[in-house]
Short mmCIF file of C-alpha atoms (C1' of nucleotides) in Angstrom, two decimals:
data_model
loop_
_atom_site.label_atom_id
_atom_site.label_comp_id
_atom_site.label_asym_id
_atom_site.label_seq_id
_atom_site.Cartn_x
_atom_site.Cartn_y
_atom_site.Cartn_z
CA UNK Y 1403 13.35 8.97 20.64
CA UNK Y 1404 12.39 12.53 22.07
CA UNK Y 1405 9.42 12.46 19.82
CA UNK Y 1406 6.01 13.79 21.53
CA UNK Y 1407 3.10 11.75 21.28
CA UNK Y 1408 -1.04 11.80 21.94
CA UNK Y 1409 -3.32 14.76 21.14
CA UNK Y 1410 -1.90 17.57 19.36
CA UNK Y 1411 -2.22 21.11 20.96
CA UNK Y 1412 -3.33 24.31 19.19
CA UNK Y 1413 0.17 25.26 19.16
CA UNK Y 1414 1.26 22.24 17.20
CA UNK Y 1415 -1.33 22.73 15.00
CA UNK Y 1416 -0.59 26.15 14.27
CA UNK Y 1417 3.19 25.59 13.44
CA UNK Y 1418 1.78 22.61 11.04
CA UNK Y 1419 -0.36 24.59 9.33
CA UNK Y 1420 1.93 27.59 8.49
CA UNK Y 1421 4.83 25.42 7.58
CA UNK Y 1422 2.81 23.37 5.26
CA UNK Y 1423 1.21 26.66 3.47
CA UNK Y 1424 4.76 28.24 3.13
CA UNK Y 1425 7.07 25.39 2.21
CA UNK Y 1426 4.35 22.08 1.34
CA UNK Y 1427 5.17 18.92 2.23
CA UNK Y 1428 7.72 17.03 0.13
CA UNK Y 1429 9.32 14.68 2.91
CA UNK Y 1430 7.24 13.93 6.12
CA UNK Y 1431 10.09 12.56 7.69
CA UNK Y 1432 12.03 15.80 7.78
CA UNK Y 1433 9.45 18.02 7.91
CA UNK Y 1434 9.13 17.85 11.92
CA UNK Y 1435 12.50 19.20 12.09
CA UNK Y 1436 12.39 21.94 9.99
CA UNK Y 1437 9.13 22.95 11.20
CA UNK Y 1438 10.46 22.82 15.23
CA UNK Y 1439 7.93 20.05 15.87
CA UNK Y 1440 8.59 17.47 18.73
CA UNK Y 1441 6.76 14.73 16.47
CA UNK Y 1442 7.61 12.09 13.90
CA UNK Y 1443 6.79 12.45 10.10
CA UNK Y 1444 4.16 9.82 10.22
CA UNK Y 1445 2.01 11.78 12.99
CA UNK Y 1446 2.58 14.97 10.96
CA UNK Y 1447 1.40 13.15 7.86
CA UNK Y 1448 -1.83 12.08 9.91
CA UNK Y 1449 -2.62 15.08 11.53
CA UNK Y 1450 -2.50 16.85 8.09
CA UNK Y 1451 -4.24 14.84 6.09
CA UNK Y 1452 -7.16 13.62 8.28
CA UNK Y 1453 -7.76 16.73 10.39
CA UNK Y 1454 -5.89 19.89 9.42
CA UNK Y 1455 -5.95 19.61 5.66
CA UNK Y 1456 -8.25 22.96 4.74
CA UNK Y 1457 -10.60 21.00 2.00
CA UNK Y 1458 -11.54 19.05 4.42
CA UNK Y 1459 -15.52 18.43 5.21
CA UNK Y 1460 -17.01 18.96 8.61
CA UNK Y 1461 -19.97 17.88 10.10
CA UNK Y 1462 -22.47 14.94 9.69
CA UNK Y 1463 -22.47 12.54 7.10
CA UNK Y 1464 -25.18 12.93 4.25
CA UNK Y 1465 -27.90 10.18 3.61
CA UNK Y 1466 -26.07 10.34 -0.31
CA UNK Y 1467 -22.91 9.53 1.42
CA UNK Y 1468 -23.74 6.87 3.77
CA UNK Y 1469 -24.80 5.20 0.50
CA UNK Y 1470 -21.89 5.70 -1.11
CA UNK Y 1471 -19.91 4.25 1.61
CA UNK Y 1472 -22.50 1.31 2.10
CA UNK Y 1473 -22.50 0.48 -1.99
CA UNK Y 1474 -18.53 0.71 -1.95
CA UNK Y 1475 -18.24 -1.50 0.84
CA UNK Y 1476 -20.29 -4.08 -0.60
CA UNK Y 1477 -18.09 -4.19 -3.77
CA UNK Y 1478 -14.66 -3.29 -2.81
CA UNK Y 1479 -14.93 -4.07 1.15
CA UNK Y 1480 -12.31 -1.98 3.59
CA UNK Y 1481 -10.47 -0.15 1.02
CA UNK Y 1482 -11.14 3.12 2.63
CA UNK Y 1483 -9.26 5.09 0.77
CA UNK Y 1484 -10.46 4.44 -2.57
CA UNK Y 1485 -13.91 4.96 -1.17
CA UNK Y 1486 -12.32 8.43 -0.10
CA UNK Y 1487 -11.97 9.15 -3.64
CA UNK Y 1488 -15.50 9.21 -4.15
CA UNK Y 1489 -16.69 11.07 -1.25
CA UNK Y 1490 -14.77 14.78 -1.39
CA UNK Y 1491 -13.24 16.43 1.37
CA UNK Y 1492 -14.17 13.03 3.95
CA UNK Y 1493 -10.71 10.99 4.89
CA UNK Y 1494 -10.06 7.63 5.24
CA UNK Y 1495 -9.86 7.69 8.50
CA UNK Y 1496 -13.30 9.35 9.21
CA UNK Y 1497 -15.19 6.96 6.68
CA UNK Y 1498 -13.24 4.18 8.53
CA UNK Y 1499 -14.44 5.46 12.13
CA UNK Y 1500 -18.14 5.97 10.67
CA UNK Y 1501 -18.67 2.39 9.17
CA UNK Y 1502 -17.15 0.86 12.68
CA UNK Y 1503 -19.69 3.42 14.62
CA UNK Y 1504 -22.53 3.81 12.35
CA UNK Y 1505 -22.80 2.26 9.03
CA UNK Y 1506 -21.60 -1.64 9.89
CA UNK Y 1507 -24.06 -2.61 12.25
CA UNK Y 1508 -27.11 -1.06 10.10
CA UNK Y 1509 -25.80 -3.57 6.94
CA UNK Y 1510 -25.49 -6.47 9.05
CA UNK Y 1511 -28.95 -5.74 10.09
CA UNK Y 1512 -30.43 -5.58 6.88
CA UNK Y 1513 -28.73 -8.19 5.78
CA UNK Y 1514 -29.96 -10.36 8.08
CA UNK Y 1515 -33.44 -9.28 7.71
CA UNK Y 1516 -32.86 -10.23 3.64
CA UNK Y 1517 -31.41 -13.85 4.94
CA UNK Y 1518 -34.49 -14.68 6.94
CA UNK Y 1519 -36.44 -12.98 3.83
CA UNK Y 1520 -35.15 -15.69 1.78
CA UNK Y 1521 -35.07 -18.80 4.10
CA UNK Y 1522 -39.24 -17.87 4.45
CA UNK Y 1523 -39.74 -17.50 0.53
CA UNK Y 1524 -36.69 -19.01 -1.13
CA UNK Y 1525 -35.04 -17.21 -4.24
CA UNK Y 1526 -34.28 -17.75 -7.47
CA UNK Y 1527 -33.01 -14.16 -7.86
CA UNK Y 1528 -29.11 -13.08 -7.44
CA UNK Y 1529 -29.00 -12.55 -3.84
CA UNK Y 1530 -27.62 -9.09 -3.90
CA UNK Y 1531 -31.31 -8.10 -5.37
CA UNK Y 1532 -32.66 -7.92 -2.17
CA UNK Y 1533 -29.67 -5.52 -0.21
CA UNK Y 1534 -28.83 -3.30 -2.71
CA UNK Y 1535 -29.63 0.08 -3.14
CA UNK Y 1536 -28.34 2.29 -6.30
CA UNK Y 1537 -28.56 5.97 -5.99
CA UNK Y 1538 -29.25 8.56 -8.94
CA UNK Y 1539 -25.69 9.01 -9.04
CA UNK Y 1540 -24.78 5.61 -9.80
CA UNK Y 1541 -27.42 5.66 -12.32
CA UNK Y 1542 -26.43 8.86 -13.91
CA UNK Y 1543 -23.13 7.99 -14.12
CA UNK Y 1544 -23.52 4.84 -16.11
CA UNK Y 1545 -26.01 7.24 -17.87
CA UNK Y 1546 -23.10 9.79 -18.68
CA UNK Y 1547 -20.51 7.02 -19.53
CA UNK Y 1548 -22.52 4.81 -21.99
CA UNK Y 1549 -24.88 7.57 -23.12
CA UNK Y 1550 -28.29 5.88 -22.69
CA UNK Y 1551 -31.72 6.97 -22.68
CA UNK Y 1552 -33.34 5.29 -19.34
CA UNK Y 1553 -34.40 6.96 -16.19
CA UNK Y 1554 -34.64 4.08 -13.26
CA UNK Y 1555 -38.47 3.30 -13.75
CA UNK Y 1556 -38.36 2.29 -17.12
CA UNK Y 1557 -34.77 0.55 -17.34
CA UNK Y 1558 -36.05 -2.93 -16.65
CA UNK Y 1559 -38.82 -2.98 -18.95
CA UNK Y 1560 -36.07 -1.98 -21.77
CA UNK Y 1561 -33.45 -3.88 -21.09
CA UNK Y 1562 -35.31 -7.05 -20.15
CA UNK Y 1563 -36.81 -6.92 -23.48
CA UNK Y 1564 -33.13 -6.63 -25.16
CA UNK Y 1565 -31.96 -10.09 -23.00
CA UNK Y 1566 -34.89 -12.25 -23.10
CA UNK Y 1567 -33.59 -15.83 -23.85
CA UNK Y 1568 -30.19 -14.93 -23.49
CA UNK Y 1569 -30.21 -14.68 -19.99
CA UNK Y 1570 -32.69 -16.60 -18.23
CA UNK Y 1571 -33.68 -13.89 -15.63
CA UNK Y 1572 -37.64 -14.88 -16.25
CA UNK Y 1573 -38.09 -15.43 -12.36
CA UNK Y 1574 -37.08 -11.15 -12.02
CA UNK Y 1575 -39.58 -10.19 -13.97
CA UNK Y 1576 -42.20 -9.93 -11.29
CA UNK Y 1577 -41.74 -6.88 -9.11
CA UNK Y 1578 -39.36 -6.81 -6.80
CA UNK Y 1579 -37.36 -3.90 -5.02
CA UNK Y 1580 -33.95 -4.82 -6.78
CA UNK Y 1581 -34.56 -5.91 -10.36
CA UNK Y 1582 -33.92 -2.24 -11.90
CA UNK Y 1583 -30.71 -2.68 -10.36
CA UNK Y 1584 -30.05 -6.19 -11.39
CA UNK Y 1585 -30.62 -5.43 -14.80
CA UNK Y 1586 -28.27 -2.33 -14.40
CA UNK Y 1587 -25.65 -4.32 -13.15
CA UNK Y 1588 -26.29 -7.26 -16.24
CA UNK Y 1589 -25.95 -4.33 -18.70
CA UNK Y 1590 -22.59 -3.03 -17.27
CA UNK Y 1591 -21.56 -6.62 -17.35
CA UNK Y 1592 -22.51 -7.12 -21.11
CA UNK Y 1593 -21.02 -3.54 -21.65
CA UNK Y 1594 -17.81 -4.40 -19.98
CA UNK Y 1595 -16.79 -7.78 -20.56
CA UNK Y 1596 -17.40 -10.82 -23.40
CA UNK Y 1597 -21.10 -12.42 -23.74
CA UNK Y 1598 -19.90 -15.68 -22.64
CA UNK Y 1599 -18.14 -14.61 -19.79
CA UNK Y 1600 -21.57 -12.75 -18.82
CA UNK Y 1601 -23.69 -15.82 -19.47
CA UNK Y 1602 -21.69 -17.49 -17.12
CA UNK Y 1603 -21.42 -14.97 -14.35
CA UNK Y 1604 -24.62 -13.93 -14.23
CA UNK Y 1605 -27.18 -17.15 -14.00
CA UNK Y 1606 -27.95 -18.81 -10.70
CA UNK Y 1607 -27.05 -17.58 -7.31
CA UNK Y 1608 -24.13 -14.93 -7.50
CA UNK Y 1609 -22.70 -13.34 -4.89
CA UNK Y 1610 -21.26 -10.22 -6.06
CA UNK Y 1611 -20.34 -8.73 -2.62
CA UNK Y 1612 -17.53 -11.65 -2.88
CA UNK Y 1613 -16.43 -11.86 -6.41
CA UNK Y 1614 -14.80 -9.78 -9.10
CA UNK Y 1615 -13.76 -7.01 -6.40
CA UNK Y 1616 -11.18 -5.00 -8.96
CA UNK Y 1617 -13.82 -5.13 -11.74
CA UNK Y 1618 -16.91 -3.69 -9.70
CA UNK Y 1619 -14.41 -1.00 -8.25
CA UNK Y 1620 -13.39 -0.08 -11.40
CA UNK Y 1621 -16.95 -0.30 -12.81
CA UNK Y 1622 -18.13 2.06 -9.85
CA UNK Y 1623 -15.01 4.31 -8.53
CA UNK Y 1624 -13.88 4.86 -12.47
CA UNK Y 1625 -17.52 5.54 -13.15
CA UNK Y 1626 -17.39 8.59 -15.09
CA UNK Y 1627 -13.54 9.17 -15.10
"C1'" DA E 667 -21.97 13.94 43.25
"C1'" DA E 668 -19.61 9.98 42.20
"C1'" DA E 669 -18.83 5.63 40.24
"C1'" DC E 670 -19.23 2.76 35.94
"C1'" DG E 671 -19.99 1.63 31.16
"C1'" DC E 672 -20.35 2.72 26.48
"C1'" DT E 673 -19.56 5.40 22.42
"C1'" DC E 674 -16.72 7.24 19.54
"C1'" DC E 675 -12.70 9.68 17.06
"C1'" DA E 676 -8.12 11.29 17.08
"C1'" DA E 677 -3.77 8.86 16.71
"C1'" DC E 678 -0.53 5.25 16.79
"C1'" DC E 679 1.00 0.48 15.05
"C1'" DG E 680 2.78 -2.68 11.73
"C1'" DC E 681 2.66 -4.38 7.29
"C1'" DG E 682 3.38 -3.90 2.10
"C1'" DG E 683 4.59 -1.15 -1.57
"C1'" DT E 684 7.40 2.03 -4.09
"C1'" DC E 685 11.25 4.60 -5.04
"C1'" DC E 686 15.76 5.80 -4.86
"C1'" DT E 687 21.12 4.06 -4.74
"C1'" DA N 1493 19.39 -7.02 -8.01
"C1'" DA N 1494 19.72 -5.70 -3.23
"C1'" DG N 1495 18.62 -3.16 0.45
"C1'" DG N 1496 17.53 1.30 2.74
"C1'" DA N 1497 14.17 5.04 3.05
"C1'" DC N 1498 10.09 6.69 2.94
"C1'" DC N 1499 5.20 6.77 2.33
"C1'" DG N 1500 0.80 5.01 2.16
"C1'" DC N 1501 -2.89 1.97 4.28
"C1'" DG N 1502 -5.89 -0.76 7.33
"C1'" DG N 1503 -6.28 -2.24 11.31
"C1'" DT N 1504 -6.38 -1.25 16.70
"C1'" DT N 1505 -6.58 1.13 20.66
"C1'" DG N 1506 -6.41 5.07 24.56
"C1'" DG N 1507 -9.05 8.12 26.36
"C1'" DA N 1508 -12.40 12.47 25.92
"C1'" DG N 1509 -17.36 13.00 26.76
"C1'" DC N 1510 -22.04 11.29 27.76
"C1'" DG N 1511 -25.31 9.05 29.68
"C1'" DT N 1512 -27.01 5.88 33.26
"C1'" DT N 1513 -27.13 3.64 37.82
#
DNA sequence: AAACGCTCCAACCGCGGTCCT
DNA sequence: AAGGACCGCGGTTGGAGCGTT
């Protein structure tokens, strides 16, 4: 009751920043009264975490950041705060807004194109192969974790040799954009799970985007940690 | 110049989880 | 164990700003 709502003024911002710099923010509910602000604690917390924090990154999202959002969203869905942990200086709110205004449409269009491609040509490949696009950042994460010596270009050759006869991926040996990524995922699966599980989950049409969200979240978000 | 429609983003709301008593 | 207080998350919205008619 009696609390102010709506856009923050420069003066309110100044009061909040000064207070937090002096005393920190242990108790958001008590903070506005202590600082002399006619706002609820929730509003103060939001203003600070999404706008006033000194480590917030300003400016347009880079290609790498966009790629990270798209790839992570494919595994873990709308877990914006989890996605934000992989983008230093970006807030969950900002990422959520950016997804809805810029990326969602683009991803939907790409997905529709991939779907129409499948209908025209048919496919034995893992469906995700047509839409995944891993950045070197992820490849490096795996390289760092697992200590493998490979690069994105020759990885498929090495890996398909190792897997021959164990997992029927013959149909993926022909050149296609996603094969390196699929092989990478298979390798991660092999590293992280029992062989039996891998065999049951990597054959046939497997929609990674709708399964094992927590597993993939751990693989990617915690990669390198 | 005014009216209208659209986009974008800061801010709000409700809910679920955690902590504390 | 129960219940209240608090926090953080994700969905949603209000309105400023911009382009178009």
